[in-house]
Tab-separated table of C-alpha atoms in Angstrom:
chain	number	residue	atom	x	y	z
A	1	UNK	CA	0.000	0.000	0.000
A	2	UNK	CA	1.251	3.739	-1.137
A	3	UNK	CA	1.424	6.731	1.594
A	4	UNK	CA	-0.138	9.034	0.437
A	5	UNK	CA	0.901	12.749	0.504
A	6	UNK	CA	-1.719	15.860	2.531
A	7	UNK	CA	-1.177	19.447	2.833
A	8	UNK	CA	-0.473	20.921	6.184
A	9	UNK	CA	-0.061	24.809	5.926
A	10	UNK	CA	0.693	24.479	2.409
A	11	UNK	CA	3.455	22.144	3.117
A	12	UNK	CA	3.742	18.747	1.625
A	13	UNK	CA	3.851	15.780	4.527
A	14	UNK	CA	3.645	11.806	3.556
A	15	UNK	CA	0.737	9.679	5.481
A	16	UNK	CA	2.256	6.271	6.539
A	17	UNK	CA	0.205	2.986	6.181
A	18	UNK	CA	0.057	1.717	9.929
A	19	UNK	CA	1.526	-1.493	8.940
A	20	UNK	CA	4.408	-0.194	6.606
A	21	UNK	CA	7.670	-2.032	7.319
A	22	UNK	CA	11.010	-0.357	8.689
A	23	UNK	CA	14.115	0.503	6.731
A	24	UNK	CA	17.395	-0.080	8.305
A	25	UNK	CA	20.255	1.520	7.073
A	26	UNK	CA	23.699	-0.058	8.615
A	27	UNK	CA	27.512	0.037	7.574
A	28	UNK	CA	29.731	-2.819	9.391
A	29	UNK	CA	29.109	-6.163	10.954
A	30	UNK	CA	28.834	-4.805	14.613
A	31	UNK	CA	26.526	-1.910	12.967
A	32	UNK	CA	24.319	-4.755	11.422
A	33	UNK	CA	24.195	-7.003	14.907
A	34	UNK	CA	22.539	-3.996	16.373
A	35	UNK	CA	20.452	-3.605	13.868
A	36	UNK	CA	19.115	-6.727	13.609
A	37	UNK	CA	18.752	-6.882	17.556
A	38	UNK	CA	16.553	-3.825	17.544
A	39	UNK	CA	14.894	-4.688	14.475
A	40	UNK	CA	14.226	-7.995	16.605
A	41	UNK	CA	12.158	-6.332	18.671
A	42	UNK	CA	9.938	-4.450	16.562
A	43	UNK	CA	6.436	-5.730	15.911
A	44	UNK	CA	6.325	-5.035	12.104
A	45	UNK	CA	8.403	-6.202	9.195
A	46	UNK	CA	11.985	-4.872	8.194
A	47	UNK	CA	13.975	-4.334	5.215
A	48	UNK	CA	17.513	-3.895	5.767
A	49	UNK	CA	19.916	-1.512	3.171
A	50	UNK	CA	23.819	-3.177	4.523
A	51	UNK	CA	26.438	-1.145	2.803
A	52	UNK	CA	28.993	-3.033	4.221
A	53	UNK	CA	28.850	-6.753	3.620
A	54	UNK	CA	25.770	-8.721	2.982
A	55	UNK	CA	24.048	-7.776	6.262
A	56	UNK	CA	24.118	-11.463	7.772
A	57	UNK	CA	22.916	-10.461	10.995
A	58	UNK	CA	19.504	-9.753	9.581
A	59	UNK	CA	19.438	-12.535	7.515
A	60	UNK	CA	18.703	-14.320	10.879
A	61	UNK	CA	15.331	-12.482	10.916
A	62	UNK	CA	12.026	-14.397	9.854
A	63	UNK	CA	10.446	-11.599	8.233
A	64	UNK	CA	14.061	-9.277	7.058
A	65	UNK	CA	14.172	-8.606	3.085
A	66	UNK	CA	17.836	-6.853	2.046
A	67	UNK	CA	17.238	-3.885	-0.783
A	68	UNK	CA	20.317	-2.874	-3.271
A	69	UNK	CA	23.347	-4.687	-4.170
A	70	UNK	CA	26.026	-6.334	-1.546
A	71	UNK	CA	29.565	-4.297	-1.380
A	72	UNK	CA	32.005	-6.618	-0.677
A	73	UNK	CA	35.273	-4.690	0.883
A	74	UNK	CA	39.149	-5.969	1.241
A	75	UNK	CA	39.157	-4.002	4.239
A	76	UNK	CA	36.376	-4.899	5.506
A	77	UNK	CA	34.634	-1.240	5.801
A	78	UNK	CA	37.554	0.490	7.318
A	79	UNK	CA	39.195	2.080	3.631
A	80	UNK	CA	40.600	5.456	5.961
A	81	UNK	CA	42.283	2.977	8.096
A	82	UNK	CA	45.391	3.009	6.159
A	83	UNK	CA	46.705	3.845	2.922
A	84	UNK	CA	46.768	0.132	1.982
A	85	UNK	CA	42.856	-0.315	2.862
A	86	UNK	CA	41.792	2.597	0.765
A	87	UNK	CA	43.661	1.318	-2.364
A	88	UNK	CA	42.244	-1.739	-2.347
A	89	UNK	CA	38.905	-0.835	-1.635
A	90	UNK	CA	39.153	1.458	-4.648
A	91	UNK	CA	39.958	-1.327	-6.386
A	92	UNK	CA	37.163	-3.548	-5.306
A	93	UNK	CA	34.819	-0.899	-6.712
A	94	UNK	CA	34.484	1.724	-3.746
A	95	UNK	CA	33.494	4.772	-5.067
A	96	UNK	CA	30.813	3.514	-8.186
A	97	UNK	CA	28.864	1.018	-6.247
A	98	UNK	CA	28.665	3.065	-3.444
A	99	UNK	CA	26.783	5.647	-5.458
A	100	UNK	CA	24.450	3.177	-6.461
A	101	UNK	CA	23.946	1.872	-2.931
A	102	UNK	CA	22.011	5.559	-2.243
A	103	UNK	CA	19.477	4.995	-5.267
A	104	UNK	CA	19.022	1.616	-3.491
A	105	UNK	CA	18.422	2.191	0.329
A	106	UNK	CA	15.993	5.591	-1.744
A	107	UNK	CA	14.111	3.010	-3.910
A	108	UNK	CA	14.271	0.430	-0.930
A	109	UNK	CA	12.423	3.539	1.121
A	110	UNK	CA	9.267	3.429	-1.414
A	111	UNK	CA	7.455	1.020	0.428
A	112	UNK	CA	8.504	1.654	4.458
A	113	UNK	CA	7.551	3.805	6.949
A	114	UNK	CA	10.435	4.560	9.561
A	115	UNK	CA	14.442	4.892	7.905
A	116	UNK	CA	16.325	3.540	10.581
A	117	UNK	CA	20.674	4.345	10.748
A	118	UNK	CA	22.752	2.210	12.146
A	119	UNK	CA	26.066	3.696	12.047
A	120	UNK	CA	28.338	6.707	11.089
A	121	UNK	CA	28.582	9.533	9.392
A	122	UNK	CA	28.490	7.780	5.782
A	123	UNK	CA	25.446	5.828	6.509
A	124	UNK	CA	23.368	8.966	8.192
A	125	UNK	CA	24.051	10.524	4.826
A	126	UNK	CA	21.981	7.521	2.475
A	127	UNK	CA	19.996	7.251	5.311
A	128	UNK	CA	19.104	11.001	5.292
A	129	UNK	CA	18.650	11.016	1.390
A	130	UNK	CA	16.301	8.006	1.760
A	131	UNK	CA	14.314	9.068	4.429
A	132	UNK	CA	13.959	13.075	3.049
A	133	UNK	CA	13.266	12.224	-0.713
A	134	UNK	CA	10.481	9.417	0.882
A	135	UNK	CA	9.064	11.979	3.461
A	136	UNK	CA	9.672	9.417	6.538
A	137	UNK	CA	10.769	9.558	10.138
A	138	UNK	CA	14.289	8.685	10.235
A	139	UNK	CA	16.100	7.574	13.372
A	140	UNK	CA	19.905	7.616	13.639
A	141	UNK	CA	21.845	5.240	16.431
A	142	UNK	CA	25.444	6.384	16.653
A	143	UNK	CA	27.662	3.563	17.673
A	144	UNK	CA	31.226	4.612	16.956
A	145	UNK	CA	31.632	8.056	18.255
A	146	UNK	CA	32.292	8.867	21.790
A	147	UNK	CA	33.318	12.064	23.022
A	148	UNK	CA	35.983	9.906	24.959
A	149	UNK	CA	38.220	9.752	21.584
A	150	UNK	CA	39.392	13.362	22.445
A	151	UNK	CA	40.396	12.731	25.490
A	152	UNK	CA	44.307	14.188	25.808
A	153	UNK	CA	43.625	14.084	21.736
A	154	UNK	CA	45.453	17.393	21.497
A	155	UNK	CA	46.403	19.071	18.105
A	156	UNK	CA	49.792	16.970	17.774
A	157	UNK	CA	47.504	13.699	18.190
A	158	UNK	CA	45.070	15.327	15.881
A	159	UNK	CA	47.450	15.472	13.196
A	160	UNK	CA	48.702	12.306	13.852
A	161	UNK	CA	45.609	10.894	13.331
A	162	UNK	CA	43.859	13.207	10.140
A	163	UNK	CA	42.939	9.498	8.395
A	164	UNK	CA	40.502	9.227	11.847
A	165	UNK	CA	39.168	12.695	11.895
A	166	UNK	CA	35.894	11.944	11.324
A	167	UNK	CA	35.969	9.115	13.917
A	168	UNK	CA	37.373	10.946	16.368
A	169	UNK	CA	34.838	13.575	16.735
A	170	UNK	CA	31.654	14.564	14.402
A	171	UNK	CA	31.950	16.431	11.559
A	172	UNK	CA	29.731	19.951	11.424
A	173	UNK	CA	27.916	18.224	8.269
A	174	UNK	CA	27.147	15.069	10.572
A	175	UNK	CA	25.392	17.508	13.357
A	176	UNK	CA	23.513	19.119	11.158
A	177	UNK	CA	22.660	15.431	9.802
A	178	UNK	CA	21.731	14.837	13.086
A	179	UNK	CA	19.982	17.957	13.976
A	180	UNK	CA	17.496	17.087	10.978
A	181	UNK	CA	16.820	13.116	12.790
A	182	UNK	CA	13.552	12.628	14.810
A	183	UNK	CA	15.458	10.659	16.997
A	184	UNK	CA	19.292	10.373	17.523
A	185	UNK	CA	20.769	7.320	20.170
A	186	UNK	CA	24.352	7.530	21.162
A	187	UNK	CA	26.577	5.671	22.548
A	188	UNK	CA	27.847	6.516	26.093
A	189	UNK	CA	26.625	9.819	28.600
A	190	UNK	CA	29.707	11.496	27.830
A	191	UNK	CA	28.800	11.974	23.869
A	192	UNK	CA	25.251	12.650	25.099
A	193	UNK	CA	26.274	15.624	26.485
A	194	UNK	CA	29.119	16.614	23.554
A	195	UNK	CA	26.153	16.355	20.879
A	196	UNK	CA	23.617	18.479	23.183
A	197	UNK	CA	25.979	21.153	23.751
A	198	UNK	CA	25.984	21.630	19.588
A	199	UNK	CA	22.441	21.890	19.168
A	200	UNK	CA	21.636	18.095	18.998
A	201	UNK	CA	18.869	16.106	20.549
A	202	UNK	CA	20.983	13.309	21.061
A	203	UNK	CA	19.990	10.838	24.024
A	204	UNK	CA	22.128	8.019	25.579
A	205	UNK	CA	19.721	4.804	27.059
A	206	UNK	CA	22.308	2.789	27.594
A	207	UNK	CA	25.345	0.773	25.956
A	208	UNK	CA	24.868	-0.879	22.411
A	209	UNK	CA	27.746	-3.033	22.818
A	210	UNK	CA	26.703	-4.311	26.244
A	211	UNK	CA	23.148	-4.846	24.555
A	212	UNK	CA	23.991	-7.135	21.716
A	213	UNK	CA	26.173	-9.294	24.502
A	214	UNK	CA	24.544	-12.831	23.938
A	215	UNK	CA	24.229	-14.424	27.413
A	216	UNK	CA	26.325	-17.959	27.787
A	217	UNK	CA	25.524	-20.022	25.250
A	218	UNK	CA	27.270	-23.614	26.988
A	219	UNK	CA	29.271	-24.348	29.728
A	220	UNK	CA	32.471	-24.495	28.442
A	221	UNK	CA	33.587	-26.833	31.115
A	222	UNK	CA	37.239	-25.171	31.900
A	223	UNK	CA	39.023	-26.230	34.830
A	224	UNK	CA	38.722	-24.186	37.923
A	225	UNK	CA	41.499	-22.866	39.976
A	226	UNK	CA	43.072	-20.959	37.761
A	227	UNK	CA	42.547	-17.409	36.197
A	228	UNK	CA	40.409	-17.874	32.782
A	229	UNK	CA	42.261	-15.338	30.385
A	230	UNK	CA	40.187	-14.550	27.004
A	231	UNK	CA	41.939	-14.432	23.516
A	232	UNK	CA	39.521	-12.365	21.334
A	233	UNK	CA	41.374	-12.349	18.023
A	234	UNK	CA	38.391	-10.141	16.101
A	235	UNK	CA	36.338	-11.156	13.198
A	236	UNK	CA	38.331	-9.063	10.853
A	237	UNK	CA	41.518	-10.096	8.853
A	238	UNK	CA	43.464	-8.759	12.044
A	239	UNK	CA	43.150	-12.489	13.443
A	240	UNK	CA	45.826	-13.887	10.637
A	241	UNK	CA	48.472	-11.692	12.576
A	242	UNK	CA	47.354	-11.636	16.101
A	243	UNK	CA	45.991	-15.320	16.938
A	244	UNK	CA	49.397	-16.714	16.649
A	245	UNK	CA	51.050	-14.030	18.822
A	246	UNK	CA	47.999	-15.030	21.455
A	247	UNK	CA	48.624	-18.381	21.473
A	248	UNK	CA	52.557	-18.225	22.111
A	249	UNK	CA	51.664	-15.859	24.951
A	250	UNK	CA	49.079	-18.396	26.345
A	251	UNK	CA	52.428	-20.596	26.312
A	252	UNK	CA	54.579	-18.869	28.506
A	253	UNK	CA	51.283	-18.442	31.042
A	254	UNK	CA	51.051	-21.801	32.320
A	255	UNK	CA	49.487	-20.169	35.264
A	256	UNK	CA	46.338	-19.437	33.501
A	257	UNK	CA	43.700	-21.301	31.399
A	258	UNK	CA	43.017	-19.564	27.784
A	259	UNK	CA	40.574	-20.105	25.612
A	260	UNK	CA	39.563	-18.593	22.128
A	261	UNK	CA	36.383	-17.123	21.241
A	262	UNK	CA	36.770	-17.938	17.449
A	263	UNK	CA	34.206	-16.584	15.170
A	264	UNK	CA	35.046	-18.081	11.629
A	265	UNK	CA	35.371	-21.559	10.016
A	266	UNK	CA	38.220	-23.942	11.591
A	267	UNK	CA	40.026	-23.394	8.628
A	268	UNK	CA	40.783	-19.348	8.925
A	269	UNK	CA	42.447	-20.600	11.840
A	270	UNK	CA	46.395	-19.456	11.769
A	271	UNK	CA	48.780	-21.482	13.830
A	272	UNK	CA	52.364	-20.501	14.768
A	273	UNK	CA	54.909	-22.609	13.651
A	274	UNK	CA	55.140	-26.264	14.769
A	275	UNK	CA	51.261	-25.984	16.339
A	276	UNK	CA	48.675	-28.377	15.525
A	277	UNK	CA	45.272	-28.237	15.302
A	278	UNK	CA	42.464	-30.762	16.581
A	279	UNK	CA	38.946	-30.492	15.862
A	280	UNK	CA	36.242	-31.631	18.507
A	281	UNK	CA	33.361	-30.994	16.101
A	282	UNK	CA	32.142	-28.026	14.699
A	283	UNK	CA	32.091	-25.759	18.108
A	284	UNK	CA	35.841	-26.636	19.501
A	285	UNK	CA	38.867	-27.301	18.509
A	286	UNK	CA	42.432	-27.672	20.196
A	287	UNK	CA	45.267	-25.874	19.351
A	288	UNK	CA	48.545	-27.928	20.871
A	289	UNK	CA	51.713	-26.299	20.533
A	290	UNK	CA	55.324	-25.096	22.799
A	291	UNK	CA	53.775	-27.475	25.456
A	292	UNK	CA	50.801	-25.768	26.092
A	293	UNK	CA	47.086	-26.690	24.626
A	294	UNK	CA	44.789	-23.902	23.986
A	295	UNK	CA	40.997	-24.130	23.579
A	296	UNK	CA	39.541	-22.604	20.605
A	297	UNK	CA	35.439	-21.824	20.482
A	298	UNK	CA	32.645	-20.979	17.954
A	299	UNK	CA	29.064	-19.484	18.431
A	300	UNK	CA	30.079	-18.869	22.378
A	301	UNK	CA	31.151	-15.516	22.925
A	302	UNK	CA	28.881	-14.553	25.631
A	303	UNK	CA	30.191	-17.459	27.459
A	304	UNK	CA	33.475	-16.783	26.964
A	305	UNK	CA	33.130	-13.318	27.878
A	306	UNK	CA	31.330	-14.025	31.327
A	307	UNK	CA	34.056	-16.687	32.228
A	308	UNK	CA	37.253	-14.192	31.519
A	309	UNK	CA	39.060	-12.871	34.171
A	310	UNK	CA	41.283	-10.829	32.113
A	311	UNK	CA	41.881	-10.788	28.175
A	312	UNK	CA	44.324	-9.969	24.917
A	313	UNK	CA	41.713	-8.699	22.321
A	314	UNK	CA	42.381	-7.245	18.948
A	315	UNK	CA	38.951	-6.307	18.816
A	316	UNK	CA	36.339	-3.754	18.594
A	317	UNK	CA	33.334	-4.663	19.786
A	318	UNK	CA	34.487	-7.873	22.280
A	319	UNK	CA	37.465	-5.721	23.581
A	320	UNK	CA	34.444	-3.251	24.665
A	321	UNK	CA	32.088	-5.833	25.852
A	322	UNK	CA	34.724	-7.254	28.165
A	323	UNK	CA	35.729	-4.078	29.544
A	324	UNK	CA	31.853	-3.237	29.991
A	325	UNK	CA	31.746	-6.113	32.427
A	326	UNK	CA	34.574	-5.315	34.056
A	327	UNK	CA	37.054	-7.759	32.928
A	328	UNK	CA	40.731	-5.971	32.106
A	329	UNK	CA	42.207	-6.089	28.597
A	330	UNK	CA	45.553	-6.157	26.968
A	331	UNK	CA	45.721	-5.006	23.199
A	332	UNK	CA	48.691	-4.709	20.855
A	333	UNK	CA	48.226	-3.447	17.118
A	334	UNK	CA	48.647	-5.332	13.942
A	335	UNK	CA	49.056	-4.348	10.201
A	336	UNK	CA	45.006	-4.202	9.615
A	337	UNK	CA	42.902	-3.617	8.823
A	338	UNK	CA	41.030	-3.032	11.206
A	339	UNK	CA	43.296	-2.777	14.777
A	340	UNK	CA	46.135	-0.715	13.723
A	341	UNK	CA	48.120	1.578	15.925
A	342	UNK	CA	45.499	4.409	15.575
A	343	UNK	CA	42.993	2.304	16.314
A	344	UNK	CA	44.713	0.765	19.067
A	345	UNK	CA	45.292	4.628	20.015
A	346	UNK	CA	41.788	5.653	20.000
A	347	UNK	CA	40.383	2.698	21.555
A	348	UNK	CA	42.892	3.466	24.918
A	349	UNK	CA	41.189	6.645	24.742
A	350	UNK	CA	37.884	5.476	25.063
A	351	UNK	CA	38.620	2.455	27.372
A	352	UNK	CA	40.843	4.370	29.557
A	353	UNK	CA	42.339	2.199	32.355
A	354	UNK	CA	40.749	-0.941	31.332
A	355	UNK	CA	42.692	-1.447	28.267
A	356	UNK	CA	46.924	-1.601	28.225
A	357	UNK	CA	48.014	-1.285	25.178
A	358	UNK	CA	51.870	-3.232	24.654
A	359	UNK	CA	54.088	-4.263	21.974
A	360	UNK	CA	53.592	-6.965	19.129
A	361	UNK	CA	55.188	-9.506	21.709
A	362	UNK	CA	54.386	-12.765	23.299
A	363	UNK	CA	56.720	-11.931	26.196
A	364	UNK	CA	55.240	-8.515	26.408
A	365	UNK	CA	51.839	-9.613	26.501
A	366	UNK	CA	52.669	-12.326	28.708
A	367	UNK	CA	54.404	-9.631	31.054
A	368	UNK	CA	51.345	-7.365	31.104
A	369	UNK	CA	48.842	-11.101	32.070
A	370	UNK	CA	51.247	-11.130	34.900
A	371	UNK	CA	51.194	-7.581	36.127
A	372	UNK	CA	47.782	-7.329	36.192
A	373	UNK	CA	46.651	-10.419	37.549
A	374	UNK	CA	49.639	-9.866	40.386
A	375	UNK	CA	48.048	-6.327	41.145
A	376	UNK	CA	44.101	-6.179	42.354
A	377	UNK	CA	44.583	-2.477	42.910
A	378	UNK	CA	44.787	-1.886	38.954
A	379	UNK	CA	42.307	-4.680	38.285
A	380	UNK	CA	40.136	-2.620	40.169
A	381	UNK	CA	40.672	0.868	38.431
A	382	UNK	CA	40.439	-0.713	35.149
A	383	UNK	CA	37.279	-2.586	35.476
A	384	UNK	CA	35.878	0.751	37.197
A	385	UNK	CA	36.591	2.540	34.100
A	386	UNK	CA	35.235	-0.236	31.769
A	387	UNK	CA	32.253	-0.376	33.483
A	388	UNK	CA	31.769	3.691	33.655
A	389	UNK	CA	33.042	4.231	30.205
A	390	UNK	CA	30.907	1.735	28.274
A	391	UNK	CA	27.745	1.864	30.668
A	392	UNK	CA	24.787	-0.481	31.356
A	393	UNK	CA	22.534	-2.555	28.651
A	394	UNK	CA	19.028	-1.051	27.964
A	395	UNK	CA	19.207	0.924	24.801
A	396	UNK	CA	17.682	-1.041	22.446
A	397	UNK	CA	14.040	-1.787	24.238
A	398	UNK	CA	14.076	1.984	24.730
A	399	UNK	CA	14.881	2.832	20.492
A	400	UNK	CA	12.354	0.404	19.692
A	401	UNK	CA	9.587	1.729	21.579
A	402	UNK	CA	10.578	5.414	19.683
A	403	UNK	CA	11.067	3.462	16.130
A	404	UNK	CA	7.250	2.069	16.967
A	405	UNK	CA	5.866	5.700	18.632
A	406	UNK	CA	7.480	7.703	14.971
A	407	UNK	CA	5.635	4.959	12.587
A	408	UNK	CA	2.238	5.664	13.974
A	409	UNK	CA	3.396	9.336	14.248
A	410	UNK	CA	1.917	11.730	11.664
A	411	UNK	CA	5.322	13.153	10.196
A	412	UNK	CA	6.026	17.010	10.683
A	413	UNK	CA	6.369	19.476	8.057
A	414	UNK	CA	9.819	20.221	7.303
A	415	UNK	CA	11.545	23.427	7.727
A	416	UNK	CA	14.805	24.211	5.535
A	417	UNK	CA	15.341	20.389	5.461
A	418	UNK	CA	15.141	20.290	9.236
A	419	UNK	CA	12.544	17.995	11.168
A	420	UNK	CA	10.784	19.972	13.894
């Protein structure tokens, strides 16, 4: 069924079938789990515009249809995150089919009633164009920027970091982006307060990350007694480069028990030299090696998670979820393309005390397991900062009910391109 268009003080305003489904507009694999979670909890059907990826997270959905073509990036939706990313993502097609992902999510906008964004600055724009050439609410959740990036930033950091710029703080296009939304969701209380001092509605309801945290999925039956230390090697490419440097620090910590939240096929798996591999089915596997024997783990994250005591992550999302429940983490960076040494940079900002960030070593990262588990003054301050910094669970409930209240909403007027 067609909305149809009335006249309110000669202004042009679209009426929205009451059963009209919602667009969601993401751009990244942790962008698209919180998507799909919300979406999840939505009582009417969703279309989903990915512009990263094929948007797997929603394919999980019963009633979840994905509009436009699938963009398949080398670096996996981080091209600014080196040189090297952004020429091969040129290469792969960057700049023409992202063009023609806008007349997609637009054309995938005919038929909905609420434009959803999941993501950044990039995905707020096709978002925006979708939602203002279609006439609909749009709501934008902000996941990646936190006010906590500037922190000690300073101009020489600044500089050091121009590739980031745009993640480090928002852009004056983005706030006015965001000024236009009917709703805007961010991420912490800190950026909450950095978006409503520039003239932006913004609202924080709670952590993302620390929503999409899937409770334990098994027991993973690990011996007790001993400290459980997490090796979150990332679902990017980083995990080539830092899985083996994890598992020859798990070697020289025969005082603790790892285990590996892995979360591709057996086969991605990258072994130092001389290590074996046994598989125990499709959910674990054993990787033996330098006397040691490390447990590796699929489709168990939450359980992982919930059983660390500390962790080495080269990670996004996990390395936040574990600091959100308190549990220390050591990072180091890799070549990409995701967790280089900016990102590595920018993450200590927003972590704070609960991440240490050391060199590229197993010694060094076995050194830093040591120091912290040997020191419950600093375990202390850093999960007190991971816990402050990232914040409770509880936003998503909170954006749905909004998504539902702006779909039975009769849409304002707009005003210079700004909703009011």
């Amino acid at each position: 069924m067609q909305g149809r268009a009335t006249g309110t003080g000669g202004m042009l305003r679209r009426v929205i079938p009451s059963t009209a489904p919602v667009l969601f507009v993401s751009n990244g694999t942790a962008e698209d789990l919180i998507g799909a979670r919300l979406a999840g909890l939505l009582t009417r059907r969703v279309r989903y515009s990915p512009l990263v990826g094929e948007g797997r997270a929603y394919a999980a959905l019963s009633d979840a249809t994905r509009v436009g073509r699938v963009l398949r990036l080398p670096s996996g939706g981080f091209p600014f995150g080196s040189l090297d990313n952004l020429r091969a993502d040129l290469r792969a097609g960057l700049v023409g089919e992202s063009l023609g992902q806008w007349t997609d999510a637009t054309r995938g906008a005919s038929e909905t009633g609420t434009v959803v964004v999941v993501g950044d600055a990039y995905a707020l724009m096709v978002g925006t164009v979708a939602a203002r050439m279609r006439r609909l609410p749009l709501v934008h959740v902000q996941p990646l920027l936190s006010a906590h990036y500037l922190d000690g930033l300073g101009l020489r950091g600044a500089l050091r970091e121009l590739n980031a710029l745009g993640a480090n703080r928002p852009m004056p296009y983005e706030l006015r982006l965001a000024r236009g939304a009917d709703a805007v969701f961010v991420r912490d209380a800190a950026t909450e307060r950095y978006y409503r001092q520039r003239g932006v509605a913004a609202r924080f309801a709670g952590s993302f990350a620390m929503d999409v945290l899937s409770v334990p999925e098994r027991d993973l039956r690990l011996p007790a007694g001993r400290p459980v230390l997490a090796l979150l090697p990332g679902s990017r490419d980083d995990h080539r480069e830092s899985l083996p440097l994890m598992l020859r620090a798990a070697a020289l910590l025969p005082e603790v028990t790892p285990v590996v939240a892995w979360p591709h096929i057996w086969d991605a798996v990258t072994l130092p030299g001389g290590w074996t591999l046994e598989h125990h089915g499709d959910a674990e596997a054993m990787a033996r090696g330098e006397g040691t024997s490390v447990t590796l783990v699929r489709r168990a994250f939450g359980a992982v998670a919930r059983a660390a005591d500390i962790a080495i992550g080269t990670s996004g999302t996990a390395n936040e979820q574990l600091a959100g429940l308190g549990v220390p983490v050591i990072s180091f960076a890799t070549r990409g393309p995701q967790y280089t040494a900016g990102f590595a940079r920018r993450q200590g900002r927003l972590l704070g005390a609960s991440l240490s960030v050391v060199g590229a070593s197993a010694p060094e990262l076995a050194a830093q397991v040591r120091a912290l588990l040997g020191d419950p003054s600093r375990q202390a301050r850093a999960a007190l900062a991971g816990l402050t910094r990232i914040g409770p669970a509880g936003a998503l409930p909170v954006i749905a009910a909004e998504i539902e209240r702006l779909a039975l909403s009769p849409l304002a007027p707009h005003s210079k391109g700004t909703r009011r």
